[in-house]
Coordinates of C-alpha atoms and ligand atoms in Angstrom, one line a residue:
X1 CA -103.4 -48.2 21.3
X2 CA -104.1 -47.2 17.8
X3 CA -107.4 -46.8 16.1
X4 CA -107.1 -50.4 14.9
X5 CA -107.7 -51.6 18.4
X6 CA -106.1 -54.6 19.9
X7 CA -106.5 -57.0 17.0
X8 CA -104.8 -57.1 13.7
X9 CA -107.3 -56.3 11.0
X10 CA -108.1 -58.8 8.2
X11 CA -106.0 -58.6 5.0
X12 CA -107.3 -57.0 1.8
X13 CA -107.9 -60.5 0.4
X14 CA -110.2 -61.3 3.3
X15 CA -112.1 -58.1 2.9
X16 CA -112.6 -58.6 -0.8
X17 CA -116.1 -58.9 -2.1
X18 CA -116.8 -60.0 -5.7
X19 CA -117.6 -57.2 -8.1
X20 CA -116.6 -54.4 -5.7
X21 CA -114.2 -51.9 -7.1
X22 CA -112.8 -48.4 -6.9
X23 CA -111.1 -47.2 -10.0
X24 CA -112.9 -46.7 -13.3
X25 CA -111.1 -46.5 -16.6
X26 CA -112.6 -43.5 -18.4
X27 CA -113.9 -44.1 -21.9
X28 CA -112.2 -47.4 -22.8
X29 CA -112.4 -48.2 -26.5
X30 CA -115.1 -50.7 -27.2
X31 CA -112.6 -53.1 -28.8
X32 CA -110.0 -52.6 -26.1
X33 CA -109.8 -56.3 -25.4
X34 CA -109.7 -57.3 -29.0
X35 CA -106.7 -55.1 -29.5
X36 CA -104.6 -57.3 -27.2
X37 CA -103.3 -60.4 -29.0
X38 CA -105.1 -63.5 -27.6
X39 CA -101.8 -65.2 -26.7
X40 CA -101.1 -62.2 -24.3
X41 CA -104.6 -62.3 -22.7
X42 CA -105.4 -64.1 -19.4
X43 CA -107.7 -67.0 -19.5
X44 CA -109.0 -66.1 -16.0
X45 CA -109.0 -62.8 -14.1
X46 CA -106.1 -62.3 -11.7
X47 CA -106.9 -63.2 -8.1
X48 CA -106.7 -59.6 -6.9
X49 CA -108.8 -58.4 -4.0
X50 CA -111.9 -56.4 -4.9
X51 CA -112.5 -53.4 -2.7
X52 CA -113.4 -49.8 -3.0
X53 CA -110.9 -47.0 -2.6
X54 CA -111.7 -45.9 1.0
X55 CA -111.3 -49.5 2.2
X56 CA -107.9 -49.7 0.7
X57 CA -106.8 -46.3 2.0
X58 CA -108.0 -47.1 5.5
X59 CA -106.4 -50.5 5.5
X60 CA -102.9 -49.1 4.9
X61 CA -103.3 -46.0 7.1
X62 CA -104.5 -48.2 10.0
X63 CA -101.6 -50.6 9.4
X64 CA -99.2 -47.6 9.5
X65 CA -100.7 -46.7 12.9
X66 CA -99.3 -50.0 14.3
X67 CA -95.8 -48.8 13.5
X68 CA -93.7 -47.6 16.4
X69 CA -91.3 -44.9 15.1
X70 CA -89.0 -42.2 16.4
X71 CA -91.6 -39.7 15.3
X72 CA -94.2 -41.3 17.6
X73 CA -92.2 -42.3 20.7
X74 CA -88.9 -42.7 22.5
X75 CA -86.6 -45.4 21.0
X76 CA -83.9 -46.3 23.5
X77 CA -82.2 -49.0 21.4
X78 CA -78.6 -49.2 22.5
X79 CA -75.9 -49.3 19.9
X80 CA -78.3 -47.9 17.3
X81 CA -78.4 -44.1 18.1
X82 CA -82.1 -43.7 17.3
X83 CA -81.9 -39.9 17.4
X84 CA -84.6 -37.6 16.1
X85 CA -84.0 -36.8 12.5
X86 CA -84.4 -33.2 11.6
X87 CA -87.1 -32.8 8.9
X88 CA -84.9 -30.3 7.1
X89 CA -82.6 -33.1 6.1
X90 CA -85.5 -34.8 4.4
X91 CA -86.1 -31.7 2.4
X92 CA -82.5 -31.5 1.4
X93 CA -82.4 -35.1 0.3
X94 CA -85.5 -34.6 -1.8
X95 CA -84.2 -31.6 -3.7
X96 CA -84.6 -32.6 -7.3
X97 CA -81.0 -31.8 -8.2
X98 CA -79.9 -34.6 -5.8
X99 CA -82.9 -36.9 -5.9
X100 CA -83.4 -37.0 -9.6
X101 CA -79.8 -37.2 -10.7
X102 CA -79.1 -40.3 -12.7
X103 CA -76.4 -42.5 -11.1
X104 CA -74.6 -42.6 -14.4
X105 CA -74.9 -38.9 -15.2
X106 CA -71.7 -37.5 -16.8
X107 CA -69.5 -35.6 -14.3
X108 CA -70.3 -32.3 -16.1
X109 CA -73.9 -32.3 -15.0
X110 CA -73.3 -33.9 -11.6
X111 CA -71.1 -31.1 -10.3
X112 CA -73.3 -30.2 -7.3
X113 CA -73.6 -33.7 -6.0
X114 CA -69.9 -34.4 -6.6
X115 CA -69.1 -31.2 -4.7
X116 CA -71.4 -32.2 -1.8
X117 CA -69.8 -35.7 -1.6
X118 CA -66.3 -34.2 -1.8
X119 CA -67.0 -31.8 1.0
X120 CA -68.7 -34.5 3.1
X121 CA -65.6 -36.6 2.7
X122 CA -63.5 -33.7 4.0
X123 CA -65.9 -33.1 6.9
X124 CA -65.7 -36.7 8.0
X125 CA -61.9 -36.7 7.6
X126 CA -61.7 -33.6 9.9
X127 CA -64.2 -35.1 12.5
X128 CA -62.2 -38.4 12.6
X129 CA -58.7 -37.2 12.2
X130 CA -58.3 -39.6 9.2
X131 CA -56.4 -38.7 6.0
X132 CA -59.2 -39.5 3.5
X133 CA -62.7 -41.0 3.3
X134 CA -64.7 -43.2 1.0
X135 CA -68.5 -42.7 1.0
X136 CA -69.1 -45.9 -0.9
X137 CA -70.1 -48.6 1.6
X138 CA -73.9 -49.0 2.0
X139 CA -73.8 -49.6 5.8
X140 CA -71.5 -50.0 8.8
X141 CA -71.1 -53.7 8.1
X142 CA -70.0 -53.1 4.5
X143 CA -67.7 -50.4 5.8
X144 CA -66.0 -53.0 8.1
X145 CA -65.6 -55.3 5.1
X146 CA -64.0 -52.5 3.1
X147 CA -61.6 -51.7 5.9
X148 CA -60.6 -55.3 6.4
X149 CA -60.1 -55.8 2.7
X150 CA -57.8 -52.8 2.6
X151 CA -55.9 -54.2 5.5
X152 CA -55.6 -57.5 3.7
X153 CA -54.3 -55.7 0.6
X154 CA -51.7 -53.8 2.7
X155 CA -50.3 -57.0 4.2
X156 CA -50.3 -58.8 0.8
X157 CA -48.4 -55.9 -0.8
X158 CA -45.7 -56.5 1.8
X159 CA -45.7 -60.2 1.2
X160 CA -47.0 -60.9 4.8
X161 CA -49.6 -63.4 3.8
X162 CA -49.1 -65.4 7.0
X163 CA -51.2 -62.7 8.8
X164 CA -54.5 -64.5 8.9
X165 CA -56.0 -63.5 12.3
X166 CA -58.2 -60.7 13.4
X167 CA -58.5 -59.9 17.1
X168 CA -62.0 -58.9 18.3
X169 CA -63.1 -58.1 21.9
X170 CA -65.9 -60.4 23.3
X171 CA -68.2 -57.4 23.7
X172 CA -68.0 -56.5 20.0
X173 CA -70.9 -56.2 17.6
X174 CA -71.6 -59.4 15.6
X175 CA -70.7 -57.7 12.4
X176 CA -67.0 -57.6 13.5
X177 CA -66.3 -61.3 13.5
X178 CA -68.6 -61.8 10.5
X179 CA -66.5 -59.2 8.6
X180 CA -63.3 -60.9 9.5
X181 CA -64.5 -64.3 8.4
X182 CA -66.0 -62.9 5.1
X183 CA -62.6 -61.5 4.3
X184 CA -61.0 -64.9 4.9
X185 CA -59.5 -64.3 8.4
X186 CA -59.7 -66.3 11.6
X187 CA -61.3 -64.4 14.5
X188 CA -59.6 -64.5 17.9
X189 CA -61.9 -63.3 20.7
X190 CA -60.3 -61.3 23.4
X191 CA -62.0 -61.4 26.9
X192 CA -63.0 -58.2 28.7
X193 CA -61.2 -57.1 31.9
X194 CA -63.4 -56.8 35.0
X195 CA -63.8 -53.0 34.4
X196 CA -65.4 -53.7 31.0
X197 CA -62.4 -52.6 28.9
X198 CA -60.2 -54.9 26.8
X199 CA -58.0 -57.2 28.9
X200 CA -54.6 -55.8 28.0
X201 CA -52.6 -58.9 29.0
X202 CA -54.9 -61.2 27.1
X203 CA -54.7 -58.8 24.2
X204 CA -50.9 -58.6 24.2
X205 CA -50.5 -62.4 24.3
X206 CA -52.9 -62.9 21.4
X207 CA -51.0 -60.4 19.2
X208 CA -48.2 -61.8 17.0
X209 CA -46.8 -62.4 13.6
X210 CA -50.2 -63.9 12.4
X211 CA -52.2 -60.8 13.5
X212 CA -53.5 -58.9 10.6
X213 CA -55.8 -56.5 12.4
X214 CA -57.5 -55.6 15.6
X215 CA -61.1 -54.4 15.6
X216 CA -62.0 -52.1 18.5
X217 CA -65.2 -50.3 19.2
X218 CA -64.5 -47.1 21.2
X219 CA -66.5 -46.2 23.2
X220 CA -67.3 -49.9 23.5
X221 CA -70.7 -51.5 23.2
X222 CA -70.9 -51.3 27.0
X223 CA -70.8 -47.5 26.5
X224 CA -67.4 -47.2 28.1
X225 CA -64.4 -45.3 26.8
X226 CA -61.4 -47.5 26.3
X227 CA -58.9 -45.9 28.7
X228 CA -56.0 -48.1 27.6
X229 CA -56.4 -47.2 24.0
X230 CA -52.9 -45.7 23.7
X231 CA -51.2 -48.8 25.0
X232 CA -53.5 -51.0 22.9
X233 CA -52.7 -49.2 19.7
X234 CA -48.9 -49.1 20.5
X235 CA -49.0 -52.9 21.0
X236 CA -50.9 -53.4 17.7
X237 CA -48.4 -51.5 15.7
X238 CA -45.4 -53.0 17.4
X239 CA -46.7 -56.4 16.2
X240 CA -46.9 -55.1 12.6
X241 CA -50.7 -55.3 12.6
X242 CA -53.2 -52.6 11.8
X243 CA -56.0 -51.1 14.0
X244 CA -59.6 -50.9 12.8
X245 CA -62.0 -48.7 14.7
X246 CA -65.7 -49.6 14.7
X247 CA -67.1 -46.1 14.7
X248 CA -70.8 -46.9 15.4
X249 CA -70.5 -45.1 18.7
X250 CA -69.1 -41.9 17.3
X251 CA -72.2 -40.0 18.6
X252 CA -70.4 -40.1 22.0
X253 CA -67.1 -38.5 21.0
X254 CA -67.7 -35.9 18.4
X255 CA -65.2 -33.0 18.9
X256 CA -63.6 -34.9 21.8
X257 CA -61.7 -37.9 20.4
X258 CA -60.2 -38.2 16.9
X259 CA -59.5 -41.9 16.2
X260 CA -57.0 -41.0 13.4
X261 CA -55.0 -38.9 15.7
X262 CA -55.1 -41.6 18.4
X263 CA -53.4 -44.0 15.9
X264 CA -56.3 -46.0 14.3
X265 CA -55.5 -46.9 10.7
X266 CA -59.0 -47.1 9.5
X267 CA -62.6 -46.7 10.8
X268 CA -66.2 -46.6 9.6
X269 CA -68.9 -44.1 10.3
X270 CA -72.5 -45.2 10.5
X271 CA -73.9 -41.9 9.2
X272 CA -77.5 -43.2 9.6
X273 CA -76.7 -43.4 13.4
X274 CA -74.4 -40.4 14.1
X275 CA -75.5 -37.9 11.4
X276 CA -79.2 -38.6 11.2
X277 CA -81.2 -40.7 8.8
X278 CA -84.4 -42.5 9.7
X279 CA -83.3 -46.1 10.2
X280 CA -84.4 -49.2 12.0
X281 CA -86.6 -50.6 9.3
X282 CA -83.7 -52.1 7.5
X283 CA -82.2 -49.3 5.6
X284 CA -81.0 -47.6 3.6
X285 CA -77.9 -46.5 5.4
X286 CA -74.3 -45.5 4.6
X287 CA -71.0 -46.6 6.1
X288 CA -68.2 -44.3 4.9
X289 CA -64.7 -45.4 5.8
X290 CA -61.8 -43.2 6.8
X291 CA -58.2 -44.2 6.4
X292 CA -54.8 -43.0 7.5
X293 CA -51.7 -42.8 5.2
X294 CA -51.0 -46.5 5.3
X295 CA -54.3 -47.6 3.7
X296 CA -54.8 -44.5 1.4
X297 CA -53.7 -46.4 -1.8
X298 CA -56.3 -49.1 -1.3
X299 CA -59.5 -47.0 -1.0
X300 CA -62.4 -48.3 -3.0
X301 CA -62.9 -46.8 -6.5
X302 CA -64.2 -44.5 -7.8
X303 CA -63.0 -41.6 -5.5
X304 CA -64.4 -38.1 -6.0
X305 CA -61.5 -36.0 -7.3
X306 CA -61.2 -32.2 -7.4
X307 CA -59.2 -30.7 -10.2
X308 CA -57.1 -27.5 -9.9
X309 CA -59.8 -25.5 -11.6
X310 CA -62.3 -26.4 -8.9
X311 CA -64.3 -28.9 -10.9
X312 CA -65.1 -32.4 -9.7
X313 CA -64.9 -35.8 -11.4
X314 CA -65.1 -39.4 -10.5
X315 CA -62.1 -41.6 -10.8
X316 CA -62.0 -43.6 -14.0
X317 CA -61.9 -47.4 -14.0
X318 CA -58.3 -48.6 -13.6
X319 CA -57.0 -45.2 -12.8
X320 CA -55.7 -46.4 -9.4
X321 CA -54.6 -50.0 -9.7
X322 CA -53.9 -50.3 -5.9
X323 CA -57.6 -49.9 -5.1
X324 CA -59.5 -52.8 -3.6
X325 CA -62.1 -52.0 -6.3
X326 CA -65.7 -51.2 -6.3
X327 CA -68.0 -52.2 -3.4
X328 CA -71.4 -51.1 -4.8
X329 CA -73.0 -48.9 -7.4
X330 CA -72.2 -45.2 -7.9
X331 CA -70.4 -43.7 -4.9
X332 CA -72.8 -44.8 -2.1
X333 CA -76.4 -44.2 -0.9
X334 CA -76.4 -40.5 -2.0
X335 CA -79.7 -39.6 -0.3
X336 CA -78.4 -40.7 3.1
X337 CA -75.1 -38.8 2.4
X338 CA -77.1 -35.6 1.6
X339 CA -78.8 -35.9 5.0
X340 CA -75.4 -36.4 6.8
X341 CA -74.0 -33.3 5.0
X342 CA -77.0 -31.2 6.0
X343 CA -76.8 -32.4 9.6
X344 CA -73.0 -31.7 9.8
X345 CA -73.3 -28.2 8.2
X346 CA -76.3 -27.3 10.3
X347 CA -74.5 -28.1 13.5
X348 CA -71.0 -26.9 12.7
X349 CA -68.0 -28.0 14.8
X350 CA -69.3 -26.5 18.1
X351 CA -72.8 -27.9 17.6
X352 CA -71.5 -31.4 16.9
X353 CA -69.4 -31.4 20.1
X354 CA -72.6 -30.3 21.9
X355 CA -74.5 -33.3 20.4
X356 CA -72.0 -35.6 22.0
X357 CA -71.9 -33.8 25.3
X358 CA -75.7 -33.9 25.5
X359 CA -75.9 -37.6 24.5
X360 CA -73.4 -38.4 27.3
X361 CA -75.3 -36.3 29.8
X362 CA -78.6 -37.9 28.9
X363 CA -77.1 -41.5 29.2
X364 CA -75.5 -40.7 32.6
X365 CA -78.8 -39.2 33.9
X366 CA -80.7 -42.3 32.8
X367 CA -78.1 -44.6 34.2
X368 CA -78.6 -43.0 37.6
X369 CA -82.4 -43.2 37.4
X370 CA -82.5 -46.8 36.1
X371 CA -80.0 -47.7 38.8
X372 CA -82.8 -47.1 41.3
X373 CA -84.3 -50.5 40.4
X374 CA -81.8 -52.5 38.4
X375 CA -78.1 -53.4 38.7
X376 CA -75.7 -51.4 36.6
X377 CA -72.8 -53.7 36.1
X378 CA -70.3 -51.0 35.2
X379 CA -71.6 -48.2 37.3
X380 CA -69.3 -45.4 36.5
X381 CA -69.3 -42.5 34.0
X382 CA -70.6 -43.9 30.7
X383 CA -70.6 -42.4 27.3
X384 CA -73.7 -42.3 25.1
X385 CA -75.2 -45.6 26.4
X386 CA -75.0 -48.0 29.4
X387 CA -75.9 -51.5 30.3
X388 CA -78.4 -52.4 33.0
X389 CA -79.0 -55.9 34.2
X390 CA -82.1 -57.7 35.5
X391 CA -80.1 -60.7 36.8
X392 CA -81.0 -60.0 40.4
X393 CA -84.7 -59.5 39.6
X394 CA -84.7 -62.8 37.7
X395 CA -83.2 -64.6 40.6
X396 CA -85.9 -63.2 43.0
X397 CA -89.0 -63.2 40.8
X398 CA -88.3 -65.3 37.7
X399 CA -88.9 -62.2 35.5
X400 CA -86.4 -61.9 32.7
X401 CA -85.1 -59.1 30.6
X402 CA -87.3 -60.3 27.7
X403 CA -90.4 -60.0 29.9
X404 CA -89.4 -56.5 30.9
X405 CA -89.0 -55.6 27.2
X406 CA -92.5 -56.9 26.5
X407 CA -94.0 -55.1 29.4
X408 CA -92.5 -51.8 28.3
X409 CA -94.6 -52.1 25.1
X410 CA -97.8 -52.0 27.3
X411 CA -96.4 -48.8 28.9
X412 CA -96.0 -47.1 25.5
X413 CA -92.2 -47.5 25.1
X414 CA -90.0 -49.2 22.5
X415 CA -87.8 -51.7 24.5
X416 CA -84.1 -51.1 24.6
X417 CA -81.6 -53.5 23.0
X418 CA -81.7 -56.7 25.1
X419 CA -79.2 -59.5 25.6
X420 CA -76.4 -57.5 24.0
X421 CA -73.5 -57.3 24.6
X422 CA -73.5 -61.0 25.3
X423 CA -71.1 -60.6 28.1
X424 CA -73.8 -59.2 30.5
X425 CA -76.3 -61.5 32.1
X426 CA -79.9 -60.4 31.5
X427 CA -78.6 -57.2 29.9
X428 CA -80.4 -54.2 28.6
X429 CA -78.4 -51.7 26.5
X430 CA -80.0 -48.3 26.8
X431 CA -79.1 -45.3 24.6
X432 CA -81.2 -42.2 25.0
X433 CA -79.4 -39.9 22.5
X434 CA -79.1 -36.2 22.8
X435 CA -82.5 -35.4 21.4
X436 CA -84.8 -36.5 24.3
X437 CA -86.1 -34.1 27.0
X438 CA -85.5 -34.8 30.6
X439 CA -89.3 -35.4 31.0
X440 CA -89.1 -38.3 28.4
X441 CA -86.1 -39.7 30.1
X442 CA -87.9 -39.7 33.4
X443 CA -91.0 -41.2 32.0
X444 CA -89.0 -44.1 30.6
X445 CA -87.1 -44.6 33.8
X446 CA -90.4 -44.5 35.8
X447 CA -91.8 -47.2 33.4
X448 CA -88.8 -49.5 34.0
X449 CA -88.9 -48.9 37.7
X450 CA -92.6 -49.7 37.9
X451 CA -92.0 -52.9 36.0
X452 CA -89.5 -53.9 38.6
X453 CA -92.1 -53.3 41.3
X454 CA -94.7 -55.3 39.3
X455 CA -92.2 -58.2 39.0
X456 CA -92.0 -58.4 42.8
X457 CA -95.7 -58.1 43.5
X458 CA -97.3 -59.7 40.4
X459 CA -94.7 -61.5 38.3
X460 CA -97.4 -63.2 36.0
X461 CA -98.5 -59.7 34.8
X462 CA -95.0 -59.2 33.5
X463 CA -94.2 -62.6 32.2
X464 CA -97.4 -62.7 30.2
X465 CA -96.9 -59.2 28.7
X466 CA -97.6 -57.5 26.3
X467 CA -101.3 -57.2 27.0
X468 CA -102.1 -54.3 24.7
X469 CA -100.2 -55.1 21.5
X470 CA -102.0 -56.7 18.6
X471 CA -99.6 -59.7 18.7
X472 CA -97.8 -61.0 21.8
X473 CA -94.9 -63.3 21.9
X474 CA -93.8 -64.4 18.5
X475 CA -91.6 -67.3 17.7
X476 CA -88.8 -65.1 16.6
X477 CA -86.4 -67.9 15.5
X478 CA -89.0 -69.4 13.2
X479 CA -90.0 -65.9 12.0
X480 CA -86.4 -65.2 11.0
X481 CA -85.7 -68.6 9.5
X482 CA -89.0 -69.3 7.7
X483 CA -90.6 -65.9 7.2
X484 CA -94.2 -66.1 6.2
X485 CA -94.3 -63.3 3.7
X486 CA -97.2 -64.3 1.3
X487 CA -100.9 -64.4 2.0
X488 CA -102.6 -67.7 1.4
X489 CA -106.2 -68.5 2.2
X490 CA -106.4 -70.1 5.6
X491 CA -109.6 -72.3 5.8
X492 CA -111.4 -71.7 9.1
X493 CA -108.9 -69.2 10.4
X494 CA -110.4 -65.7 11.1
X495 CA -107.1 -63.9 11.9
X496 CA -104.5 -63.8 9.2
X497 CA -101.6 -64.0 11.7
X498 CA -102.5 -66.3 14.6
X499 CA -100.6 -65.3 17.7
Ligands
LIG501 C1 -74.8 -50.7 14.1 C2 -73.4 -51.3 14.4 C3 -72.7 -52.0 13.4 C4 -73.2 -52.3 12.1 O1 -73.6 -51.2 11.3 P1 -74.7 -51.2 10.2 O2 -74.7 -49.9 9.7 O3 -76.0 -51.6 10.9 O4 -74.3 -52.3 9.2 C5 -71.4 -52.4 13.8 N1 -70.9 -52.2 15.0 C6 -71.6 -51.6 16.0 C7 -71.0 -51.4 17.3 C8 -72.9 -51.1 15.7 O5 -73.6 -50.6 16.7

């Protein structure tokens, strides 16, 4: 537990004492107030808390100790690739040449950044087997939207406006159907086969003249490589539809599988997952999109172009009328892209392949260890992540996956992703990444196994967890729908955030 102890500390407003203060303005002119026109002056002082400087500093530092971060502990969130982020990348992203460049700087003085972006596009194209890449989308979800808008533009250019359906497997990330509906398509959900892959027969019978696109995550959100990918892609193209690959799980297949060569028409990269950027607190991220020849004309604008003399420039507005247009400001979240570039260059091709090999090894090791106490619904070679289930434990003891997640907090671990994919009862999606030592993996497995034993011997201990966190079980639905973001005095209440 942190230095704050087991309770949340009072807010700065509650610590405030009238007349207390920290800063002093040196030598204010005697008539300072008189110099401000009376209409612009406050009638009453602002209701700001009054504290001295150490109180303010300690307040924020102590709050920061309540954070759980990849720099303080293991973070096994499945589908998120919470790998350690080399500090070198932070240095690179903060270099003033990149960090201080104005987004609207003329091309002549932005050559270094443009070159980096151009080279990063090339590296991502090579890694994915795609023809070209846009770095513009701000996250994977926006990458999906860009890809599906390009697919829509392709069908429209051929007059095939009856194609209004997007097929999505039932294990897919929620952003997939959300993307399809934002782009004006109807989502058709395809069930999984018993082996966890896409049900090929169901898939074939859903394909038809109304299919615009198919969105496939490979490896899937169950951590399984789609063995029937060749047959799936052939069927998609025979039906005149295009294939989108959700590349969030790229960390598992670097140097092993190139989606573009396999036949995917478009894919996104979550560079904040695969190529390192601190994430999990809500951003920023970047979701570059790679396309094959079919969708090349529709890439968002502006693209980074390289002239014959080796100089770089941004595409001008209107220069490529087939483009779906601009998705966000400048060419993307440049700081995140600098980190990705640094990560890719530091590893090189052989190093990136090793990243994936080690991520897969770590996941399979953990799958075996966690399998000592939990069911593993698809207990065969996995890629970078796997699903465990507490369905049997729940039947015997009443302890649910949510309880296990809360109890893990007491044991010093961030919980894994829970209840996702939705297709697995009492599921836990666990992704260790390549950056964790075998000792860390063992400590995590031991914690999960000890919770299973506690569930059998003393289920109340688990169902009432966490016991050491400053807050326990929050009403997450209300917190998400009616977030309480502003401090208001609470008469009679000592704690600002009643549990
Ligand atoms: C993370 C993720 C996304 C969404 O990516 P963001 O960058 O968070 O928008 C989409 N699909 C899968 C499978 C993911 O894991």
